[in-house]
XYZ file of C-alpha atoms in Angstrom:
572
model
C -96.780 146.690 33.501
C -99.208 144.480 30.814
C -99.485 141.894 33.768
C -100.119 144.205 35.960
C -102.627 145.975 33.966
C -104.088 142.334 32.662
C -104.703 141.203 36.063
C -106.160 144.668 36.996
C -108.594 143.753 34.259
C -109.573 140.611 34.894
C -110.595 141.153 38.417
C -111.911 144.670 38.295
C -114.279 143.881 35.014
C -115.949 141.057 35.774
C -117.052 142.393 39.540
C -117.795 146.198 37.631
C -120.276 144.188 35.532
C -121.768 142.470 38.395
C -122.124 145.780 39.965
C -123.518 147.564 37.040
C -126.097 144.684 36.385
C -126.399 144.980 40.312
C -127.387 148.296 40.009
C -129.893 148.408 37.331
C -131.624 145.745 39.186
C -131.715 147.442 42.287
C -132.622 150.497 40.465
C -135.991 148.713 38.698
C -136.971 146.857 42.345
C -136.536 150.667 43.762
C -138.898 152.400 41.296
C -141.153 149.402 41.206
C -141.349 149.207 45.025
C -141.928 153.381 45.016
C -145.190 152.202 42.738
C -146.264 149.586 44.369
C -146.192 151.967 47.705
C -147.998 154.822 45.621
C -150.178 152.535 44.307
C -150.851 150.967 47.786
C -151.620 154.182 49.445
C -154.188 154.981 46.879
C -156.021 151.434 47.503
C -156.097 152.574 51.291
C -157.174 155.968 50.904
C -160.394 154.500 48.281
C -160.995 152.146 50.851
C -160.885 154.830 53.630
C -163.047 156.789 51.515
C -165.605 153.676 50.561
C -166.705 154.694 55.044
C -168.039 157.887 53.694
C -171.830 158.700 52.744
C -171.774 159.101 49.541
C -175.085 159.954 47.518
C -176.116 160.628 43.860
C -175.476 164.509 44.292
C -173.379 167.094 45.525
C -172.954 167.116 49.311
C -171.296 170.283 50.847
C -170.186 168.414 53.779
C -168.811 165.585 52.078
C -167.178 168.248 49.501
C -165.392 170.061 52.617
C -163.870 166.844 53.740
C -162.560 165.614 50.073
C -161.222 169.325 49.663
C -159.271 169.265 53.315
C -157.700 165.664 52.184
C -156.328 167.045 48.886
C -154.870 169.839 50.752
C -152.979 167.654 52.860
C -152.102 164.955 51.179
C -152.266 166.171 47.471
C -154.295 163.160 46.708
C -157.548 164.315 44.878
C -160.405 162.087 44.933
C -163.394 162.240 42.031
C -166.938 160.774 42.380
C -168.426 159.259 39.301
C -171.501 158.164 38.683
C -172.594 155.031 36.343
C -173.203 157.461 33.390
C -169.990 159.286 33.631
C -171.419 162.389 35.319
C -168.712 163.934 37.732
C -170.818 164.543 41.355
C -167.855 165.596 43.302
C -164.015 166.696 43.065
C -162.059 167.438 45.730
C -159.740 170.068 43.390
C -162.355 171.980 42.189
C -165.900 173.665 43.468
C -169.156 172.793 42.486
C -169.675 175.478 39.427
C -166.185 173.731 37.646
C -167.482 170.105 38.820
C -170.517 170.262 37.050
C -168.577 171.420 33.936
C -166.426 168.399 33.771
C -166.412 166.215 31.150
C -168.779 163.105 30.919
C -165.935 159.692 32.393
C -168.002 156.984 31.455
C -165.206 156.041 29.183
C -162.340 156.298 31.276
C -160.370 153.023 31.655
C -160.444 152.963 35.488
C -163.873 153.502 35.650
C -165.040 151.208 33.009
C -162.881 148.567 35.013
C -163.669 149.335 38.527
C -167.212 148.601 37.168
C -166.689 145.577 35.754
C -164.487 144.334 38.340
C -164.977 146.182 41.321
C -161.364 148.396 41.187
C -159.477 149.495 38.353
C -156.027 151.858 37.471
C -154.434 153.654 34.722
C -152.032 156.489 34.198
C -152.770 158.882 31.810
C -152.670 162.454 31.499
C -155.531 164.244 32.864
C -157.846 166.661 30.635
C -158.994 168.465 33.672
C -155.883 169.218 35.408
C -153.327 169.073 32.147
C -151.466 167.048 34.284
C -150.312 162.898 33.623
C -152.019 160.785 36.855
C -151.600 157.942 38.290
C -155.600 156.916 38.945
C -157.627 154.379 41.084
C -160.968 153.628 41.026
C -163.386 151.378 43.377
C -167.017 150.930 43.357
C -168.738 152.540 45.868
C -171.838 150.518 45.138
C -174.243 149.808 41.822
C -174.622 153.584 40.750
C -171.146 155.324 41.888
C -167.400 154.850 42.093
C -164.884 156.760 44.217
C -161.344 157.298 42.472
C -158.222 158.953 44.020
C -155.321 159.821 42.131
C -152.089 161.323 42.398
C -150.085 163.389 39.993
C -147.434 161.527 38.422
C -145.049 164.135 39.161
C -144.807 163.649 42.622
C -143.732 160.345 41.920
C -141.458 161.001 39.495
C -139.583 163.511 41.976
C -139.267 160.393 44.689
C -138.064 158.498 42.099
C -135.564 160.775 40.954
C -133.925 161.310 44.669
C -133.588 157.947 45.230
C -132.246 156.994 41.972
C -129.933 159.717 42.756
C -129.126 157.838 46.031
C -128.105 154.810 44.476
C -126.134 156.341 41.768
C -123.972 157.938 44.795
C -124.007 154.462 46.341
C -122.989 152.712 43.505
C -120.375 155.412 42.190
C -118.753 154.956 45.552
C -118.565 150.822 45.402
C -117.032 151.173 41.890
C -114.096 152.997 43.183
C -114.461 150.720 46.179
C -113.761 147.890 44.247
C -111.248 149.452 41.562
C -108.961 150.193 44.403
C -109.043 146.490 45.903
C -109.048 145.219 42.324
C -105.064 147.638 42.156
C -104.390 146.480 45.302
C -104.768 142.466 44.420
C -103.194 142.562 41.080
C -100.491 144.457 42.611
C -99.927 141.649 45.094
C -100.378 138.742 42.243
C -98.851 140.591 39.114
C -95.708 141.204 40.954
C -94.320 137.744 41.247
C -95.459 137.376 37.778
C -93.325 140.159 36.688
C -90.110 139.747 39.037
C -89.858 135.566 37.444
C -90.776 137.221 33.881
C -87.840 139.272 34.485
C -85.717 136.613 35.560
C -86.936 134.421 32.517
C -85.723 137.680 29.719
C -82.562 137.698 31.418
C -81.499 134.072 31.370
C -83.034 134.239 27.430
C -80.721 137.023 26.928
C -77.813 134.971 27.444
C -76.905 137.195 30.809
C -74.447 135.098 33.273
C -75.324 136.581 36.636
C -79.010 137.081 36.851
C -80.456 137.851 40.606
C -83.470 135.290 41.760
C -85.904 137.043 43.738
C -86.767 135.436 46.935
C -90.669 134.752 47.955
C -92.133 134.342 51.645
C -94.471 131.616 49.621
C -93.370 128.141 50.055
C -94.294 126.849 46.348
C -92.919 129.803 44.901
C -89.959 129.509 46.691
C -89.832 125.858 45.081
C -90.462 127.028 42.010
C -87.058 129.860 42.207
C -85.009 127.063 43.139
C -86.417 124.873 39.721
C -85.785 127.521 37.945
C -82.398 128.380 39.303
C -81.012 124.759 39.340
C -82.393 124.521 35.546
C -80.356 127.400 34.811
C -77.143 126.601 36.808
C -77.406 123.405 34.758
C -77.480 125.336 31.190
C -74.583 127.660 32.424
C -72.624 124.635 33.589
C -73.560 123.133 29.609
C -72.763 126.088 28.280
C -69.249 126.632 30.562
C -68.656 123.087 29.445
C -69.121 123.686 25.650
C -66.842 126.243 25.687
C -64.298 124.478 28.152
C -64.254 121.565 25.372
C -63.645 124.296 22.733
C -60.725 125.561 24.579
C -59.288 122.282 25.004
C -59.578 121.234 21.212
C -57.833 124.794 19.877
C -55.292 124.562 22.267
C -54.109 120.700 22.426
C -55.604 119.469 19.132
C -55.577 122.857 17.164
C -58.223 122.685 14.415
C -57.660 119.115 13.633
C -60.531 117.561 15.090
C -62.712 120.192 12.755
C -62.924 120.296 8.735
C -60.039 121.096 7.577
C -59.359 122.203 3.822
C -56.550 124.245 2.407
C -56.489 125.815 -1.203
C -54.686 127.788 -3.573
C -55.640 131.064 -4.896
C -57.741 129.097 -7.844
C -59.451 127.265 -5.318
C -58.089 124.052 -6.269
C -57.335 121.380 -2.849
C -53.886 121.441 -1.274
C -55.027 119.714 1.907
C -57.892 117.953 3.736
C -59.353 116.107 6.672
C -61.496 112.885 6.686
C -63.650 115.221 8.806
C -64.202 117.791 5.933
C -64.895 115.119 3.277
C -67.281 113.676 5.918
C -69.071 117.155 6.299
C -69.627 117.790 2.884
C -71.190 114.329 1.793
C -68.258 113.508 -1.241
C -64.538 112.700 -1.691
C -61.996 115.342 -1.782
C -59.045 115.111 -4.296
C -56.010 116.995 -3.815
C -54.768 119.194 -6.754
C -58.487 119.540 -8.420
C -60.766 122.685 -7.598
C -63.003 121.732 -4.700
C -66.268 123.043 -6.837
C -65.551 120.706 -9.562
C -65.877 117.874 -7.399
C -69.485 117.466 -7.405
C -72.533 117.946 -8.795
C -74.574 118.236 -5.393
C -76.374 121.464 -5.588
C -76.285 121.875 -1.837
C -72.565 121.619 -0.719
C -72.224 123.684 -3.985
C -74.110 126.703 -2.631
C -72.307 125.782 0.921
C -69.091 125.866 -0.842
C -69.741 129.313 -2.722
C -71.102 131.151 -0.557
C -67.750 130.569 1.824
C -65.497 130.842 -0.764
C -66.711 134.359 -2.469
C -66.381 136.231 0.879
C -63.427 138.420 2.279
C -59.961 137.928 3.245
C -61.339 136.869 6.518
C -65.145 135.327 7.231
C -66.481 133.913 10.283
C -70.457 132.295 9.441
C -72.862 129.343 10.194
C -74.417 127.304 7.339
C -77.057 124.530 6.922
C -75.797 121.625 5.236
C -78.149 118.487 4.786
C -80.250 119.286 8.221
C -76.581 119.835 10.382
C -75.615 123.325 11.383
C -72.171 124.136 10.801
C -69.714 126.499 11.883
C -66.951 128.178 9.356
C -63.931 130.216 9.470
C -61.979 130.761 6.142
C -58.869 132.947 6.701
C -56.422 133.966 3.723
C -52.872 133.835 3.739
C -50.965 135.185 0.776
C -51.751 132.827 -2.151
C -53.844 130.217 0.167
C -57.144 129.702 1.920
C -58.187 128.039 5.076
C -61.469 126.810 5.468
C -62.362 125.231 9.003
C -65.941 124.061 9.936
C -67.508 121.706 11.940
C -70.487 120.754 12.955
C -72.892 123.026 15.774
C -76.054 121.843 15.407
C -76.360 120.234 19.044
C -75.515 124.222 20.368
C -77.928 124.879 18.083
C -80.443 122.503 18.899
C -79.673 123.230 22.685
C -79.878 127.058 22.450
C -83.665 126.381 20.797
C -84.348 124.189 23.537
C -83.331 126.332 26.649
C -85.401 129.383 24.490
C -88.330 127.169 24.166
C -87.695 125.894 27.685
C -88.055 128.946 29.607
C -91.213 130.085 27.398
C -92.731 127.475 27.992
C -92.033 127.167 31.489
C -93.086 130.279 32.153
C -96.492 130.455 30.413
C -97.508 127.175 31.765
C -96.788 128.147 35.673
C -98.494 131.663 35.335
C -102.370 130.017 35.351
C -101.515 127.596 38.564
C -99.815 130.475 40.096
C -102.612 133.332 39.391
C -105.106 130.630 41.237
C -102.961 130.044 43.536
C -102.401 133.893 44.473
C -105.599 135.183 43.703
C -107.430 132.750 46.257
C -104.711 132.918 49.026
C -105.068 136.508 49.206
C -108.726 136.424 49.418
C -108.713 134.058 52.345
C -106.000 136.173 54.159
C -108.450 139.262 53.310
C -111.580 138.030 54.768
C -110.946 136.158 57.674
C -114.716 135.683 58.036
C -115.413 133.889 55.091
C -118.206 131.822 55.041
C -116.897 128.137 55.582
C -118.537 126.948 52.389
C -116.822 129.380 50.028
C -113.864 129.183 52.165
C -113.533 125.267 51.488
C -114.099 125.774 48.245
C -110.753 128.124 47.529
C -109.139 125.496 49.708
C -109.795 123.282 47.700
C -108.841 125.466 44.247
C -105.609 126.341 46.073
C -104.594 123.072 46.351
C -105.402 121.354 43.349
C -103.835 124.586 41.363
C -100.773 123.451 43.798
C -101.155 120.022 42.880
C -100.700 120.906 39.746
C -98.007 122.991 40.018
C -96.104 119.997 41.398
C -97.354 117.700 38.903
C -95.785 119.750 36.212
C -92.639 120.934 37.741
C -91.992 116.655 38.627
C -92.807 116.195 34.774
C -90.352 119.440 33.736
C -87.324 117.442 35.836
C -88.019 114.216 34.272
C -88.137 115.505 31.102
C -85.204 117.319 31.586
C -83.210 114.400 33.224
C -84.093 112.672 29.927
C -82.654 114.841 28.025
C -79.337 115.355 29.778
C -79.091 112.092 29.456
C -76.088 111.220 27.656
C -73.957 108.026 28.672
C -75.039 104.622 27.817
C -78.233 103.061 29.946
C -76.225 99.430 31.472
C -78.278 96.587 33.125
C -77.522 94.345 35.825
C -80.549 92.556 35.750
C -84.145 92.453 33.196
C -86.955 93.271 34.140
C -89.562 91.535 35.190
C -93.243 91.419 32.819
C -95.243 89.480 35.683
C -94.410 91.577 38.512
C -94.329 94.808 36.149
C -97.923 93.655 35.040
C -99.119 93.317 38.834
C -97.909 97.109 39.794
C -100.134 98.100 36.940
C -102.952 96.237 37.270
C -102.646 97.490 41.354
C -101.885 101.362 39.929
C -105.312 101.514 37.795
C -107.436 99.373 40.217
C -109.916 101.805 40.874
C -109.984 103.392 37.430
C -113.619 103.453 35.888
C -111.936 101.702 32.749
C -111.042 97.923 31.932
C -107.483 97.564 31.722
C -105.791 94.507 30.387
C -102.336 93.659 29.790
C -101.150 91.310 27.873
C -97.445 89.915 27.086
C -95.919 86.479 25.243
C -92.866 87.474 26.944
C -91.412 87.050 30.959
C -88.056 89.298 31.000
C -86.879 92.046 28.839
C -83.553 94.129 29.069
C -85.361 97.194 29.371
C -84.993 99.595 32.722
C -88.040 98.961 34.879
C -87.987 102.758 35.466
C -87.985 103.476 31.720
C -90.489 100.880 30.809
C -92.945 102.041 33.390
C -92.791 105.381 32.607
C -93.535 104.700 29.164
C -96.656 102.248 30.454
C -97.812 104.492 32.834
C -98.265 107.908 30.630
C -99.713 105.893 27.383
C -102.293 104.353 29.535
C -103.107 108.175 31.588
C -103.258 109.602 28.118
C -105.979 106.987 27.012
C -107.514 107.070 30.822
C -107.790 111.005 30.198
C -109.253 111.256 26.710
C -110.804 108.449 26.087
C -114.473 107.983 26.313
C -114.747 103.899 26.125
C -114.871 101.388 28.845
C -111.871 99.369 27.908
C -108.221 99.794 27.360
C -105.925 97.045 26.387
C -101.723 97.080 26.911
C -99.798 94.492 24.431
C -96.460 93.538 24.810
C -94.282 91.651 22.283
C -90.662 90.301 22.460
C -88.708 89.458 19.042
C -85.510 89.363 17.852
C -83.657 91.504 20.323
C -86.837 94.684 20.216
C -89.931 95.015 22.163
C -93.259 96.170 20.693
C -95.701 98.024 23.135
C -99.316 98.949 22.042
C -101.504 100.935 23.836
C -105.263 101.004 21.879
C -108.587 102.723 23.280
C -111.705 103.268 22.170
C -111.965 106.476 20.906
C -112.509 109.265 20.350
C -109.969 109.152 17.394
C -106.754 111.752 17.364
C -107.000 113.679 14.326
C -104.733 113.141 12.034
C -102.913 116.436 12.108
C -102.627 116.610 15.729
C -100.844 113.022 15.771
C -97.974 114.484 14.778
C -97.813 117.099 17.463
C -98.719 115.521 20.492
C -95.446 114.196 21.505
C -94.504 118.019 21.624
C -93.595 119.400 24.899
C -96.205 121.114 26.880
C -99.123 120.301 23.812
C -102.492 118.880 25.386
C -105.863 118.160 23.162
C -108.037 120.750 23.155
C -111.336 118.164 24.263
C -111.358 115.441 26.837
C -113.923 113.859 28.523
C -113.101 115.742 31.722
C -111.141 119.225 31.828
C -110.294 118.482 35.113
C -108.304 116.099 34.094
C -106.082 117.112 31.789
C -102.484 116.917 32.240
C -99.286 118.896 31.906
C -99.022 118.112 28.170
C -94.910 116.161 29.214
C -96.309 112.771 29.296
C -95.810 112.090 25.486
C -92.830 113.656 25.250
C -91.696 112.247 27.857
C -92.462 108.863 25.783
C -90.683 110.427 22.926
C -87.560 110.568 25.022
C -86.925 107.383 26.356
C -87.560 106.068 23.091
C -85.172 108.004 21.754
C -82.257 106.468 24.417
C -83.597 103.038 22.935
C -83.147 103.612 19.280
C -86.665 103.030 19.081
C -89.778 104.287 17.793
C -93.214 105.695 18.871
C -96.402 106.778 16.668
C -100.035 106.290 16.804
C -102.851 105.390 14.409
C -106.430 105.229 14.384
C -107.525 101.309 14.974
C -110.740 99.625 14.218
C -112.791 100.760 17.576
C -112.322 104.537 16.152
C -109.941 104.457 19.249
C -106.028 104.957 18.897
C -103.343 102.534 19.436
C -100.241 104.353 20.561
C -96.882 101.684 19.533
C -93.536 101.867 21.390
C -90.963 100.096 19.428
C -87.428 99.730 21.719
C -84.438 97.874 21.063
C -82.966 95.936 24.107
C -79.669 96.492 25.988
C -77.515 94.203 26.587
C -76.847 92.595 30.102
C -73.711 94.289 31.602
C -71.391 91.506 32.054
C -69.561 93.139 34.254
C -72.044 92.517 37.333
C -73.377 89.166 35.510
């Protein structure tokens, strides 16, 4: 329902503003063009009027005609002489004319004038009324005005700003109804995987994947479910191995220790001694064997529970696994050691979080722009190339990160020892690199004193290959060298830019999975945030090393330390 309610949000608020700015520019170009034809009419009646024969007095005749245009057209027309006397109004007879005040000072006359025509709204002393006036000279010694009352405006105005309200009113719920409809049609994806994703975090066994008409989210179900058939077949495993041990080796291949009722040791493993860090002595108590304040609170904290205790406890970074069980004057203690369980339950948690919160943006873009194309079949052809194009590099994406999910997780399954048949080769690893980054905008060099290493091409590559995208993505120099050194049985790879410089507390984390700098030269290009740890990992299956520092160019200079294999001799 959030997702739901989220994407209902994001598309329905953005397009409400647009509407609501929409309509109170439409509103201001409606009253302003109401004005402007108001203000037109007048000029055309004064011009109209400018035919007449006007002269320095009253003119019954003339009067008649002025009075028979107000009455039809509500327009009233005044004529003025230089001095502000009032000769003629067509609202009023000749005895309330010549009362009039003197308008020599009125703005529209002084301006019409000066200038030849002049306006102003103001409220009128005569008729108590506000006016919209304008004024033209008739010639040296008169000017003819015609005004309108503002209220008659103001009533125009006010039914058509009632129009557009309607109009407007109407294409809000217009557009709140298409806005439910789309995030109906994107959110529920969302939610069904988001389901999925709770479940298999839950620990549940049989969870149902939902099936998708869409091709890449089809792709992305079966990721997900061969991910998770892997962690139940790891898990199945685990427990398979745990079987095996209680039943054919008992609880030898745990810690073992047996003691009396003072706690003093009858019996022990090399297992247990190894666990707690010290050497066990039968017939002393196990808590005056050492002064280590850690396997002293590990020790305690077993020993002073009930008859029977089942727990896990940290010992020296290792997660362990006890049982202690009493038997009439004796204790059993069994541990051993859980951390990779551990380790691998925080990893399949962190796994599926992160999987899931990184596919949502690709997806939504994905979605979102497919449905409008399916929904307008008359798009124009430029906006229609354009969320073409958005579809498919959201896509490309997608598959970008879901390649970079399986070889990290490849990686990390990875358990049984790397052999080689043959080394590889530097020159023809250097010529595939130099050919991959030929048309990069950057100078890349590579440079090695060595020809062969026992390294796997595929490995070595990979670790080439992201360092140098990483410094192709984020760095703003021209030049990028890639070192390679062979001694004494390890290789030394460096990787060094020009800038701009990794800050120091993000150094650590950016061989995290899924991390990615915040600024890069070009957000277009930023990348799935596996690369480095990615790095991190097939370090790791070559007891090596990776960190970077700042170098003298401001730059960084990422450096891969691996140990070689040794040649299988078994295909030599």
């Amino acid at each position: 329902m959030r997702s739901y309610l989220k994407v209902f949000l994001i598309i329905y608020i953005p397009v409400a503003i647009i509407l609501g700015f929409g309509w109170k520019v439409s509103n201001n170009v409606t009253l302003q063009a109401e004005s402007a034809k108001f203000h037109s009419e007048m000029e055309n009646k004064a011009e109209i009027l400018k035919g007449y024969h006007f002269t320095d007095s009253f003119d019954p005749q003339i009067h008649a005609k002025l009075a028979e245009l107000s009455k039809n057209t509500n327009i009233r027309v005044t004529i003025i002489k230089r001095d502000g006397t009032v000769i003629d109004d067509s609202y009023y007879d000749l005895p309330h004319v010549q009362k009039m005040e003197n308008h020599a000072a009125r703005p529209e006359i002084v301006e019409a004038f000066e200038k030849g025509s002049g306006s102003s709204i103001r409220r009128s002393t005569t008729t108590e009324e506000s006016m919209n006036y304008y004024a033209v000279k008739y010639n040296d010694n008169l000017v003819v005005r015609v005004s309108y009352p503002m209220a008659d405006i103001t009533a125009i105005q006010s039914k058509q700003l009632k129009q557009n309200v309607t109009t407007y009113i109407f294409l809000f719920i217009t557009v709140g109804l298409i806005s439910l409809y789309l995030a109906r049609r994107i959110s529920n994806p969302i939610h069904q995987l988001s389901l999925v994703a709770d479940r298999i975090e839950a620990g549940e066994t049989k969870v149902y994947f939902p099936s998708f008409s869409d091709k890449t989210l089809t792709k992305l179900v079966s990721v997900i479910y061969r991910i998770y058939n892997s962690m139940l077949q790891k898990t199945k495993q685990l427990e398979h191995e745990k079987q095996k041990l209680n039943h054919i080796f008992g609880i030898l291949e745990e810690g073992i220790i047996l003691l009396d009722s003072k706690d003093s040791v009858l019996h022990f493993n090399q297992r247990a001694a190894q666990y707690l860090g010290f050497n066990l002595k039968e017939g002393q108590n196990i808590i005056k064997q050492t002064n280590d304040m850690e396997a002293l609170s590990f020790l305690t904290d077993i020993l002073t529970s009930a008859d029977y205790k089942r727990l896990q406890k940290n010992l020296r970074g290792r997660v362990y696994e006890v049982y202690m069980r009493v038997f009439d004057n004796e204790k059993l203690v069994a541990f051993f050691d859980v951390t990779e369980r551990a380790e691998y339950e925080q990893f399949k948690t962190e796994l599926i979080g992160n999987i899931t919160h990184e596919l949502k943006t690709p997806l939504a873009m994905i979605m979102g722009y497919s449905e409008t194309i399916m929904n307008d079949p008359d798009m124009d052809k430029k906006f229609h190339d354009k969320f073409i194009n958005i579809i498919y590099s959201s896509s490309n994406r997608l598959n970008l990160l879901i390649n970079d999910i399986l070889k990290l997780h490849r990686l990390e399954m990875l358990r049984e020892e790397i052999h080689l048949e043959e080394p590889t080769n530097l020159t023809e690893l250097r010529e595939e690199i130099e050919a991959y980054y030929n048309d990069r905008p950057q100078n890349i060099t590579f440079e090695t004193n060595a020809s062969d290493v026992y390294i796997l091409r595929e490995h070595l590559m990979s670790v080439v290959t992201n360092l140098v995208d990483n410094a192709v993505k984020y760095s703003t120099g021209n030049n990028i060298s890639v070192s390679l050194e062979q001694a004494e049985g390890k290789i030394t790879l460096n990787v060094a830019d020009e800038g701009p410089a990794i800050p120091v507390e993000e150094q650590q984390r950016i061989f995290e999975r899924f991390y990615t700098m915040d600024k890069s030269k070009n957000q277009n290009s930023t990348g799935t945030g596996l690369g480095l740890s990615i790095v991190k990992h097939i370090v790791g299956l070559y007891d090596g090393k990776v960190f970077v520092k700042t170098n003298r160019k401001n730059g960084n200079t990422f450096t891969v330390v691996l140990e070689e294999k040794e040649k299988n001799l078994d295909n030599a």
